[in-house]
C-alpha cells in the first residue's frame, strides 16, 4: 500500500488543463471543495473548454454558470435541479442515455475521462476506501481516468459492494470533513397519500422493490408496514425504507440475487440514511452496470418498479424528461426498471403520478405536448396510478387504454379528454365496453 500524501484542493485541481473532460462524483458525495477550487481557476481563466460530466450533483453547480461560458461546458447524464435553468437556456447540455449505459459510455471509450473527482471514506488498514453513497458511473470513471483526485472524508460512509476501491487507484489525495448533501423527507400530501395507497395495494408479499426519490415513494413505503418479506433492488433508495427494515418487513429473503441484501447504486436522504449504510453488510452499493441491467433486475421475483412521469397521453406514451421542449430531468433508470419488472416473474411496472400539476394542468393529455420526450413507450407501460385509481394497460388496445386512462384522470378534465379520444378514434370509441359492464 502506498503512503498517502495529502495536498490542498487548490493544488490538486492544477492537474486540469484546457480541453480536458472531468467526471464528478454525484448526488450526496458531490466533491464541493474540488469544484470550488476548479471554478476559482476557471474564473481566473487558467484554462478553457473543460467539459464536465456527471449523473447529477447536489448543491451549487458554479461550473454551469453562464459567466463561465467557454471555460466549462456541462454535459450531464441527467438534468438535476441545480443545472435545470442553465440547461433550459442552452448554456449547459445533456446526454440522453439509459442510466445503465452511463458507465458504458466511459468504459467503452465513447467519452474519455481525463480527471475524475471523487470523495471516499477513510481507507481501512488494507488500503480500501468506499465511494459511499454513489457508485453509479463513477466507478467506471475511476477505472478509466488519467488522474483520480479523491477527497478523503470521514463523513463518507464505508459502504460495501462495488463501492470499495483501493487507494492505489487514486492519484491525488485531499483531506476534508465537509458534510455530505442531505435531503430530509418532506410531508406527504393528501394526493400522494391516495396514490401511495393504490400503489401499496399492488405490492405483493415477497416483492422486490424499485423506487425513486420523492413524495410518492415515501407515501407508498409508509403503507407497507404490514407486508412480508420485501426486498430492494433499486437504482436508489431514501429514508422511507428505514422503518421497514427496522420492522423486518424488508429482509430480502425472497430475492434470487443478493439474497438478504438491499442493492442500490446511489442514495439521497438524511444523515441517518448515510449512517445506516456505513459498515452494513446488508447493503450492497453496486455499479450501475449491475443495478440497472435488465436481465439482472428480471431475475428477482415480483419486481415492482415504481416510477413517475411528467405527462402521459391517452395511448400510454410516457414523458418523464421534459415539459414540451424544456428539459426537466432525464431518461434515468425508468426504462431499465420498467423493462426488468415486466420480464420478472409476477413483476409489475408501475407509473404513479398525480392527475394534475400543482397549477391544475392535466398530466394526462390527448397528445404529448410538442417536444415532449417519450421515455417509456406504449409497449413498456403496464400499471398507471393516479389519486383516482390504478389501471393496467398491458395487453389492452388503444381504445381500451384511452378509456382506462381517462377513467383515472382528474374529473375536471375527463370531458375534454373523452371528446379528444372520440375525435381520434371515431364514433366507435363510445361502444368500447368495459369488462366490468353487464
Ligand atoms: N405540464 C406542465 N408542467 C408540468 C407537467 C405537465 N404535464 N408535469 C409536471 N409539471 C411541472 C410541475 O408543475 C412542477 O413544476 P414546479 O417545479 O414549478 O413546481 C415540475 O414540473 C415537476 O413536476 P412534479 O410532478 O413535481 O415532478 P417530480 O418531482 O415528481 O418528478 C419526474 C417527476 C418524472 C421528473 C421524475 O420522476 C423523473 O425525473 N423521472 C425520470 C427518471 C426516472 O424515472 N428514474 C427512475 C427513478 S430514480
Short mmCIF file of C-alpha atoms and ligand atoms in Angstrom, two decimals:
data_model
loop_
_atom_site.label_atom_id
_atom_site.label_comp_id
_atom_site.label_asym_id
_atom_site.label_seq_id
_atom_site.Cartn_x
_atom_site.Cartn_y
_atom_site.Cartn_z
CA UNK A 1 0.00 0.00 0.00
CA UNK A 2 1.32 3.44 -0.87
CA UNK A 3 1.70 6.23 1.66
CA UNK A 4 -0.96 8.86 1.33
CA UNK A 5 0.33 12.39 0.88
CA UNK A 6 -2.38 14.98 1.30
CA UNK A 7 -2.36 18.17 -0.73
CA UNK A 8 -4.80 21.10 -0.85
CA UNK A 9 -7.80 21.12 -3.20
CA UNK A 10 -6.26 24.15 -4.91
CA UNK A 11 -3.07 22.23 -5.55
CA UNK A 12 -4.89 19.07 -6.72
CA UNK A 13 -7.05 20.76 -9.38
CA UNK A 14 -3.93 22.20 -11.06
CA UNK A 15 -3.83 18.90 -12.96
CA UNK A 16 -6.82 20.05 -15.07
CA UNK A 17 -5.87 21.65 -18.40
CA UNK A 18 -7.69 23.09 -21.40
CA UNK A 19 -9.84 20.63 -23.41
CA UNK A 20 -9.94 18.06 -20.56
CA UNK A 21 -13.06 16.12 -19.60
CA UNK A 22 -13.72 15.99 -15.86
CA UNK A 23 -16.04 13.45 -14.24
CA UNK A 24 -17.68 14.50 -10.95
CA UNK A 25 -18.85 12.10 -8.26
CA UNK A 26 -22.58 12.59 -7.85
CA UNK A 27 -25.54 13.32 -5.57
CA UNK A 28 -24.69 13.33 -1.83
CA UNK A 29 -20.93 12.91 -2.36
CA UNK A 30 -20.55 15.72 -4.90
CA UNK A 31 -16.94 16.85 -4.26
CA UNK A 32 -17.66 20.52 -3.49
CA UNK A 33 -14.19 21.58 -2.24
CA UNK A 34 -12.68 20.39 -5.55
CA UNK A 35 -15.46 22.03 -7.58
CA UNK A 36 -14.88 25.34 -5.80
CA UNK A 37 -11.11 25.18 -6.39
CA UNK A 38 -11.63 24.23 -10.05
CA UNK A 39 -14.12 27.04 -10.63
CA UNK A 40 -11.73 29.50 -9.00
CA UNK A 41 -9.13 28.55 -11.62
CA UNK A 42 -11.84 28.83 -14.27
CA UNK A 43 -12.74 32.37 -13.16
CA UNK A 44 -9.02 33.24 -13.39
CA UNK A 45 -9.15 31.96 -16.98
CA UNK A 46 -6.34 29.46 -16.36
CA UNK A 47 -7.83 27.07 -18.94
CA UNK A 48 -10.71 26.84 -21.39
CA UNK A 49 -13.04 24.25 -22.98
CA UNK A 50 -13.14 21.93 -19.99
CA UNK A 51 -16.04 19.52 -20.27
CA UNK A 52 -17.74 18.49 -17.05
CA UNK A 53 -19.80 15.29 -16.84
CA UNK A 54 -21.82 13.71 -14.06
CA UNK A 55 -25.08 11.94 -13.43
CA UNK A 56 -26.44 14.66 -11.20
CA UNK A 57 -24.85 16.69 -8.47
CA UNK A 58 -26.48 18.21 -5.41
CA UNK A 59 -25.66 21.66 -4.06
CA UNK A 60 -24.24 24.57 -6.04
CA UNK A 61 -23.05 23.88 -9.61
CA UNK A 62 -20.99 27.01 -10.45
CA UNK A 63 -19.35 25.25 -13.43
CA UNK A 64 -22.70 25.57 -15.24
CA UNK A 65 -22.94 29.35 -14.75
CA UNK A 66 -23.28 31.37 -17.97
CA UNK A 67 -20.44 33.62 -16.70
CA UNK A 68 -18.09 30.64 -17.22
CA UNK A 69 -19.16 30.06 -20.82
CA UNK A 70 -16.17 28.91 -22.88
CA UNK A 71 -14.34 27.85 -19.71
CA UNK A 72 -16.61 24.94 -18.81
CA UNK A 73 -19.20 23.00 -20.78
CA UNK A 74 -21.53 20.81 -18.76
CA UNK A 75 -22.60 17.56 -20.44
CA UNK A 76 -24.69 15.82 -17.78
CA UNK A 77 -26.33 12.39 -17.94
CA UNK A 78 -29.37 13.73 -16.06
CA UNK A 79 -30.72 17.25 -15.58
CA UNK A 80 -30.81 17.92 -11.85
CA UNK A 81 -32.45 20.90 -10.18
CA UNK A 82 -29.12 22.77 -9.80
CA UNK A 83 -28.48 22.91 -13.58
CA UNK A 84 -32.04 22.95 -14.91
CA UNK A 85 -32.24 26.65 -15.68
CA UNK A 86 -28.83 26.61 -17.42
CA UNK A 87 -29.81 23.52 -19.47
CA UNK A 88 -33.13 25.05 -20.47
CA UNK A 89 -31.41 28.26 -21.58
CA UNK A 90 -28.80 26.30 -23.58
CA UNK A 91 -25.67 27.11 -21.55
CA UNK A 92 -25.48 23.58 -20.15
CA UNK A 93 -26.16 20.43 -22.17
CA UNK A 94 -27.49 16.93 -21.54
CA UNK A 95 -26.60 13.50 -22.95
CA UNK A 96 -29.73 11.31 -23.27
CA UNK A 97 -28.69 7.82 -22.12
CA UNK A 98 -30.14 4.91 -20.18
CA UNK A 99 -28.70 5.06 -16.66
CA UNK A 100 -27.40 1.51 -17.10
CA UNK A 101 -25.28 2.66 -20.04
CA UNK A 102 -23.75 5.78 -18.46
CA UNK A 103 -20.83 3.62 -17.34
CA UNK A 104 -20.58 2.08 -20.81
CA UNK A 105 -20.02 5.48 -22.42
CA UNK A 106 -16.94 5.72 -20.21
CA UNK A 107 -15.74 2.10 -20.21
CA UNK A 108 -16.03 1.69 -23.96
CA UNK A 109 -14.31 5.00 -24.66
CA UNK A 110 -17.21 6.98 -26.11
CA UNK A 111 -16.30 9.62 -23.51
CA UNK A 112 -12.67 9.88 -22.49
CA UNK A 113 -12.19 10.91 -18.85
CA UNK A 114 -9.04 12.90 -18.11
CA UNK A 115 -9.75 13.66 -14.46
CA UNK A 116 -12.19 12.01 -12.03
CA UNK A 117 -13.04 13.95 -8.87
CA UNK A 118 -14.47 11.82 -6.09
CA UNK A 119 -14.99 11.58 -2.33
CA UNK A 120 -14.15 8.45 -0.38
CA UNK A 121 -14.30 7.17 3.17
CA UNK A 122 -11.18 6.93 5.31
CA UNK A 123 -9.18 3.94 3.98
CA UNK A 124 -9.04 0.81 6.15
CA UNK A 125 -5.85 -0.97 7.18
CA UNK A 126 -5.84 -2.89 3.88
CA UNK A 127 -6.00 0.31 1.84
CA UNK A 128 -9.65 0.07 0.81
CA UNK A 129 -11.84 3.15 0.80
CA UNK A 130 -15.51 3.39 -0.13
CA UNK A 131 -17.25 5.52 -2.75
CA UNK A 132 -20.00 5.71 -0.13
CA UNK A 133 -23.43 6.85 -1.28
CA UNK A 134 -22.74 6.89 -5.06
CA UNK A 135 -21.12 4.21 -7.18
CA UNK A 136 -23.20 4.78 -10.36
CA UNK A 137 -20.91 5.56 -13.36
CA UNK A 138 -18.21 6.93 -11.08
CA UNK A 139 -16.53 3.56 -10.61
CA UNK A 140 -16.10 3.41 -14.41
CA UNK A 141 -14.60 6.92 -14.32
CA UNK A 142 -12.15 5.85 -11.58
CA UNK A 143 -11.10 2.89 -13.75
CA UNK A 144 -10.63 4.95 -16.89
CA UNK A 145 -9.47 8.41 -15.78
CA UNK A 146 -5.90 9.52 -16.40
CA UNK A 147 -5.92 11.11 -12.94
CA UNK A 148 -8.17 10.38 -9.97
CA UNK A 149 -8.42 13.06 -7.29
CA UNK A 150 -10.12 11.92 -4.08
CA UNK A 151 -11.25 13.83 -1.04
CA UNK A 152 -10.81 11.54 1.94
CA UNK A 153 -13.73 12.44 4.15
CA UNK A 154 -14.71 10.77 7.46
CA UNK A 155 -18.35 11.65 6.68
CA UNK A 156 -18.44 9.34 3.65
CA UNK A 157 -19.97 6.06 4.88
CA UNK A 158 -17.95 2.91 4.41
CA UNK A 159 -20.47 1.21 2.16
CA UNK A 160 -19.74 -2.23 0.74
CA UNK A 161 -20.27 -3.81 -2.68
CA UNK A 162 -18.63 -2.27 -5.74
CA UNK A 163 -18.22 0.91 -3.68
CA UNK A 164 -14.96 -0.42 -2.25
CA UNK A 165 -11.91 0.77 -4.20
CA UNK A 166 -8.23 0.51 -3.34
CA UNK A 167 -6.22 3.66 -2.70
CA UNK A 168 -3.73 2.50 -5.33
CA UNK A 169 -6.39 3.56 -7.85
CA UNK A 170 -6.22 7.14 -6.58
CA UNK A 171 -3.52 9.59 -7.70
CA UNK A 172 -4.07 12.74 -5.65
CA UNK A 173 -5.47 12.96 -2.11
CA UNK A 174 -7.18 15.89 -0.40
CA UNK A 175 -8.37 15.79 3.21
CA UNK A 176 -11.69 17.39 4.11
CA UNK A 177 -14.51 16.75 6.55
CA UNK A 178 -17.27 18.63 4.71
CA UNK A 179 -20.81 17.41 5.35
CA UNK A 180 -22.47 15.32 2.64
CA UNK A 181 -25.51 16.87 0.98
CA UNK A 182 -28.68 15.69 2.71
CA UNK A 183 -32.40 15.75 1.90
CA UNK A 184 -34.90 15.32 4.70
CA UNK A 185 -38.14 13.53 3.74
CA UNK A 186 -40.89 16.12 3.18
CA UNK A 187 -44.53 15.96 4.29
CA UNK A 188 -46.85 13.60 2.42
CA UNK A 189 -49.78 15.44 0.75
CA UNK A 190 -53.31 14.04 0.64
CA UNK A 191 -52.93 13.35 -3.11
CA UNK A 192 -49.66 11.49 -2.62
CA UNK A 193 -51.23 9.50 0.21
CA UNK A 194 -54.07 8.39 -2.08
CA UNK A 195 -51.60 7.43 -4.83
CA UNK A 196 -49.47 5.66 -2.23
CA UNK A 197 -52.46 3.61 -1.11
CA UNK A 198 -53.28 2.44 -4.64
CA UNK A 199 -49.66 1.54 -5.32
CA UNK A 200 -49.27 -0.24 -1.96
CA UNK A 201 -52.28 -2.42 -2.89
CA UNK A 202 -50.32 -3.59 -5.94
CA UNK A 203 -47.26 -4.57 -3.89
CA UNK A 204 -47.42 -8.26 -3.02
CA UNK A 205 -45.67 -10.02 -0.14
CA UNK A 206 -42.28 -11.25 -1.31
CA UNK A 207 -41.93 -8.47 -3.92
CA UNK A 208 -38.61 -6.85 -4.89
CA UNK A 209 -38.98 -3.09 -4.89
CA UNK A 210 -37.50 -0.36 -7.05
CA UNK A 211 -38.47 3.21 -6.44
CA UNK A 212 -37.13 6.68 -6.95
CA UNK A 213 -36.90 9.67 -4.68
CA UNK A 214 -39.76 11.93 -3.71
CA UNK A 215 -43.10 12.11 -2.07
CA UNK A 216 -44.80 9.21 -3.88
CA UNK A 217 -42.21 6.53 -2.96
CA UNK A 218 -42.30 7.77 0.64
CA UNK A 219 -46.10 7.60 0.65
CA UNK A 220 -46.00 4.04 -0.74
CA UNK A 221 -43.38 2.89 1.76
CA UNK A 222 -45.33 4.38 4.67
CA UNK A 223 -48.17 1.97 3.79
CA UNK A 224 -46.20 -1.24 3.57
CA UNK A 225 -45.82 -1.82 7.33
CA UNK A 226 -47.94 -4.99 7.28
CA UNK A 227 -46.28 -6.55 4.23
CA UNK A 228 -43.93 -9.51 4.45
CA UNK A 229 -40.52 -10.44 3.05
CA UNK A 230 -39.94 -7.49 0.75
CA UNK A 231 -36.60 -6.99 -0.98
CA UNK A 232 -34.90 -3.97 -2.51
CA UNK A 233 -33.04 -3.92 -5.83
CA UNK A 234 -33.18 -0.33 -6.97
CA UNK A 235 -31.07 2.36 -8.51
CA UNK A 236 -31.62 4.31 -5.30
CA UNK A 237 -33.50 4.37 -2.02
CA UNK A 238 -34.16 7.01 0.59
CA UNK A 239 -35.21 7.30 4.24
CA UNK A 240 -38.69 5.84 3.73
CA UNK A 241 -37.18 2.36 3.62
CA UNK A 242 -35.61 2.54 7.10
CA UNK A 243 -38.73 1.86 9.26
CA UNK A 244 -39.49 -1.17 7.06
CA UNK A 245 -36.00 -2.54 7.67
CA UNK A 246 -36.40 -1.95 11.43
CA UNK A 247 -39.70 -3.87 11.40
CA UNK A 248 -38.24 -6.75 9.41
CA UNK A 249 -40.67 -6.12 6.53
CA UNK A 250 -37.70 -5.58 4.21
CA UNK A 251 -35.47 -8.61 4.66
CA UNK A 252 -34.61 -9.63 1.10
CA UNK A 253 -35.49 -13.25 1.95
CA UNK A 254 -37.21 -13.86 -1.36
CA UNK A 255 -34.56 -12.38 -3.62
CA UNK A 256 -32.76 -14.56 -6.13
CA UNK A 257 -29.78 -12.19 -6.48
CA UNK A 258 -28.08 -10.66 -3.43
CA UNK A 259 -30.37 -12.61 -1.09
CA UNK A 260 -30.90 -10.74 2.16
CA UNK A 261 -29.23 -7.58 0.85
CA UNK A 262 -30.54 -4.23 -0.26
CA UNK A 263 -28.99 -3.13 -3.55
CA UNK A 264 -28.67 0.40 -4.95
CA UNK A 265 -26.24 2.49 -6.96
CA UNK A 266 -26.80 5.86 -5.28
CA UNK A 267 -28.65 7.25 -2.29
CA UNK A 268 -30.08 10.59 -1.32
CA UNK A 269 -31.52 11.22 2.10
CA UNK A 270 -30.74 12.20 5.67
CA UNK A 271 -27.57 11.63 7.66
CA UNK A 272 -29.44 8.77 9.33
CA UNK A 273 -29.66 7.02 5.94
CA UNK A 274 -25.96 7.53 5.22
CA UNK A 275 -25.06 6.19 8.70
CA UNK A 276 -27.28 3.17 8.03
CA UNK A 277 -25.22 2.05 5.02
CA UNK A 278 -21.84 2.55 6.72
CA UNK A 279 -20.19 -0.81 7.64
CA UNK A 280 -23.52 -2.51 6.85
CA UNK A 281 -23.08 -5.90 5.15
CA UNK A 282 -26.85 -5.87 4.48
CA UNK A 283 -26.45 -3.10 1.87
CA UNK A 284 -24.58 -3.52 -1.41
CA UNK A 285 -23.79 -0.27 -3.25
CA UNK A 286 -23.22 -1.54 -6.78
CA UNK A 287 -22.05 -0.37 -10.18
CA UNK A 288 -24.95 0.98 -12.27
CA UNK A 289 -23.91 -1.61 -14.85
CA UNK A 290 -25.28 -4.20 -12.42
CA UNK A 291 -28.16 -2.48 -10.61
CA UNK A 292 -29.82 -1.29 -13.82
CA UNK A 293 -29.11 -4.23 -16.09
CA UNK A 294 -32.45 -5.53 -17.30
CA UNK A 295 -31.64 -9.25 -17.04
CA UNK A 296 -30.26 -8.84 -13.50
CA UNK A 297 -33.38 -6.93 -12.42
CA UNK A 298 -35.62 -9.55 -14.02
CA UNK A 299 -34.05 -12.44 -12.08
CA UNK A 300 -35.79 -11.36 -8.90
CA UNK A 301 -39.40 -12.34 -8.26
CA UNK A 302 -42.32 -9.91 -8.37
CA UNK A 303 -40.17 -6.91 -9.24
CA UNK A 304 -42.37 -3.92 -8.53
CA UNK A 305 -40.92 -0.84 -10.18
CA UNK A 306 -42.49 2.46 -9.16
CA UNK A 307 -41.61 5.44 -11.34
CA UNK A 308 -43.20 8.76 -12.17
CA UNK A 309 -43.99 10.88 -15.20
CA UNK A 310 -44.42 14.47 -16.26
CA UNK A 311 -47.09 13.70 -18.87
CA UNK A 312 -48.82 10.71 -20.42
CA UNK A 313 -51.02 10.62 -23.49
CA UNK A 314 -54.26 8.65 -23.79
CA UNK A 315 -52.49 5.79 -25.59
CA UNK A 316 -49.88 5.32 -22.82
CA UNK A 317 -46.79 7.16 -24.08
CA UNK A 318 -44.87 8.36 -21.04
CA UNK A 319 -42.91 11.62 -20.99
CA UNK A 320 -40.59 11.84 -17.98
CA UNK A 321 -37.71 14.03 -19.14
CA UNK A 322 -39.11 17.28 -20.49
CA UNK A 323 -42.03 19.65 -20.30
CA UNK A 324 -42.59 20.18 -24.01
CA UNK A 325 -39.17 21.20 -25.34
CA UNK A 326 -37.88 22.27 -21.89
CA UNK A 327 -35.66 19.60 -20.35
CA UNK A 328 -36.61 18.91 -16.77
CA UNK A 329 -34.80 15.67 -15.83
CA UNK A 330 -33.62 12.73 -17.92
CA UNK A 331 -34.23 9.21 -19.10
CA UNK A 332 -32.63 7.91 -15.90
CA UNK A 333 -33.36 4.34 -14.98
CA UNK A 334 -37.06 4.34 -15.84
CA UNK A 335 -36.85 2.09 -18.87
CA UNK A 336 -34.24 -0.17 -17.25
CA UNK A 337 -36.62 -0.93 -14.40
CA UNK A 338 -39.95 -0.95 -16.27
CA UNK A 339 -38.45 -3.49 -18.65
CA UNK A 340 -36.82 -5.51 -15.85
CA UNK A 341 -40.09 -5.60 -13.91
CA UNK A 342 -42.01 -6.63 -17.00
CA UNK A 343 -39.68 -9.61 -17.54
CA UNK A 344 -39.65 -10.65 -13.87
CA UNK A 345 -41.99 -13.46 -12.76
CA UNK A 346 -45.04 -11.72 -11.28
CA UNK A 347 -43.39 -8.33 -11.88
CA UNK A 348 -45.33 -5.07 -12.02
CA UNK A 349 -44.03 -1.99 -13.84
CA UNK A 350 -45.89 0.99 -12.39
CA UNK A 351 -46.07 4.65 -13.37
CA UNK A 352 -47.56 6.66 -10.50
CA UNK A 353 -48.28 10.39 -10.70
CA UNK A 354 -50.85 12.99 -9.62
CA UNK A 355 -53.57 13.53 -12.22
CA UNK A 356 -52.86 17.29 -12.39
CA UNK A 357 -49.82 19.52 -11.76
CA UNK A 358 -49.62 21.89 -8.81
CA UNK A 359 -51.02 24.51 -11.23
CA UNK A 360 -54.03 22.37 -12.13
CA UNK A 361 -52.82 21.32 -15.61
CA UNK A 362 -53.87 17.77 -16.53
CA UNK A 363 -50.84 15.46 -16.71
CA UNK A 364 -52.96 13.18 -18.88
CA UNK A 365 -53.21 14.70 -22.37
CA UNK A 366 -54.82 13.70 -25.69
CA UNK A 367 -51.37 14.01 -27.30
CA UNK A 368 -47.99 14.82 -25.75
CA UNK A 369 -47.00 18.48 -25.86
CA UNK A 370 -44.82 19.10 -28.95
CA UNK A 371 -41.20 18.49 -27.95
CA UNK A 372 -42.05 16.19 -25.03
CA UNK A 373 -39.74 13.16 -24.94
CA UNK A 374 -41.16 9.64 -24.89
CA UNK A 375 -39.12 7.97 -22.18
CA UNK A 376 -41.30 4.86 -21.92
CA UNK A 377 -43.19 3.75 -24.99
CA UNK A 378 -46.77 2.46 -25.22
CA UNK A 379 -45.38 -1.07 -25.19
CA UNK A 380 -43.47 -0.53 -21.93
CA UNK A 381 -46.33 0.66 -19.80
CA UNK A 382 -48.36 -1.69 -17.59
CA UNK A 383 -49.87 -0.12 -14.48
CA UNK A 384 -50.79 3.57 -14.33
CA UNK A 385 -51.80 5.03 -10.97
CA UNK A 386 -53.18 8.45 -10.05
CA UNK A 387 -55.08 9.59 -6.96
CA UNK A 388 -58.23 8.37 -8.75
CA UNK A 389 -57.20 4.73 -9.06
CA UNK A 390 -54.95 2.15 -10.71
CA UNK A 391 -55.41 0.71 -14.22
CA UNK A 392 -53.46 -1.96 -16.07
CA UNK A 393 -52.85 -1.10 -19.72
CA UNK A 394 -50.78 -4.17 -20.55
CA UNK A 395 -52.33 -6.14 -23.40
CA UNK A 396 -55.03 -3.55 -23.94
CA UNK A 397 -55.95 -1.94 -27.26
CA UNK A 398 -55.52 1.75 -27.96
CA UNK A 399 -59.20 2.46 -27.38
CA UNK A 400 -59.34 0.36 -24.20
CA UNK A 401 -56.31 2.24 -22.94
CA UNK A 402 -57.85 5.61 -23.65
CA UNK A 403 -60.97 4.60 -21.65
CA UNK A 404 -58.90 3.27 -18.76
CA UNK A 405 -56.51 6.23 -18.64
CA UNK A 406 -59.32 8.78 -18.82
CA UNK A 407 -61.14 6.92 -16.00
CA UNK A 408 -58.35 7.90 -13.58
CA UNK A 409 -57.81 11.45 -14.88
CA UNK A 410 -58.96 14.46 -12.89
CA UNK A 411 -62.78 14.85 -13.11
CA UNK A 412 -62.39 18.46 -14.31
CA UNK A 413 -60.58 17.20 -17.43
CA UNK A 414 -62.46 14.00 -18.22
CA UNK A 415 -64.96 15.53 -20.63
CA UNK A 416 -62.31 17.21 -22.83
CA UNK A 417 -60.17 14.02 -22.82
CA UNK A 418 -63.19 11.92 -23.75
CA UNK A 419 -64.02 14.31 -26.59
CA UNK A 420 -60.42 14.16 -27.85
CA UNK A 421 -60.49 10.34 -27.79
CA UNK A 422 -63.80 10.35 -29.68
CA UNK A 423 -62.29 12.65 -32.34
CA UNK A 424 -59.17 10.49 -32.60
CA UNK A 425 -60.75 7.05 -32.70
CA UNK A 426 -64.11 7.92 -34.26
CA UNK A 427 -67.64 7.22 -33.01
CA UNK A 428 -66.86 3.56 -32.31
CA UNK A 429 -64.95 4.78 -29.23
CA UNK A 430 -68.18 5.13 -27.29
CA UNK A 431 -69.04 1.49 -27.97
CA UNK A 432 -65.82 0.15 -26.42
CA UNK A 433 -67.17 -1.79 -23.49
CA UNK A 434 -65.72 -2.18 -20.05
CA UNK A 435 -65.19 -5.76 -18.88
CA UNK A 436 -66.99 -4.83 -15.69
CA UNK A 437 -70.15 -3.74 -17.57
CA UNK A 438 -73.09 -6.15 -17.52
N1 LIG B 1 -47.15 20.16 -17.79
C1 LIG B 1 -46.57 21.28 -17.30
N2 LIG B 1 -45.81 21.27 -16.18
C2 LIG B 1 -45.67 20.11 -15.54
C3 LIG B 1 -46.24 18.90 -16.00
C4 LIG B 1 -47.02 18.97 -17.17
N3 LIG B 1 -47.61 17.87 -17.67
N4 LIG B 1 -45.93 17.90 -15.15
C5 LIG B 1 -45.17 18.44 -14.18
N5 LIG B 1 -45.01 19.77 -14.42
C6 LIG B 1 -44.24 20.70 -13.59
C7 LIG B 1 -44.80 20.77 -12.19
O1 LIG B 1 -45.77 21.79 -12.08
C8 LIG B 1 -43.55 21.06 -11.38
O2 LIG B 1 -43.29 22.44 -11.51
P1 LIG B 1 -42.53 23.30 -10.36
O3 LIG B 1 -41.13 22.78 -10.33
O4 LIG B 1 -42.64 24.70 -10.84
O5 LIG B 1 -43.29 23.02 -9.08
C9 LIG B 1 -42.46 20.31 -12.12
O6 LIG B 1 -42.94 20.16 -13.45
C10 LIG B 1 -42.15 18.93 -11.55
O7 LIG B 1 -43.30 18.15 -11.51
P2 LIG B 1 -43.50 17.01 -10.42
O8 LIG B 1 -44.76 16.30 -10.75
O9 LIG B 1 -43.36 17.61 -9.04
O10 LIG B 1 -42.24 16.09 -10.70
P3 LIG B 1 -41.45 15.10 -9.74
O11 LIG B 1 -40.50 15.83 -8.90
O12 LIG B 1 -42.42 14.17 -9.08
O13 LIG B 1 -40.58 14.28 -10.82
C11 LIG B 1 -40.16 13.15 -12.87
C12 LIG B 1 -41.21 13.57 -11.85
C13 LIG B 1 -40.86 12.42 -13.99
C14 LIG B 1 -39.45 14.39 -13.43
C15 LIG B 1 -39.11 12.22 -12.18
O14 LIG B 1 -39.75 11.10 -11.68
C16 LIG B 1 -38.01 11.81 -13.13
O15 LIG B 1 -37.02 12.52 -13.24
N6 LIG B 1 -38.17 10.66 -13.85
C17 LIG B 1 -37.25 10.21 -14.90
C18 LIG B 1 -36.17 9.33 -14.41
C19 LIG B 1 -36.65 8.11 -13.70
O16 LIG B 1 -37.78 7.70 -13.79
N7 LIG B 1 -35.74 7.48 -12.96
C20 LIG B 1 -36.03 6.30 -12.19
C21 LIG B 1 -36.26 6.56 -10.74
S1 LIG B 1 -34.95 7.44 -9.89
#
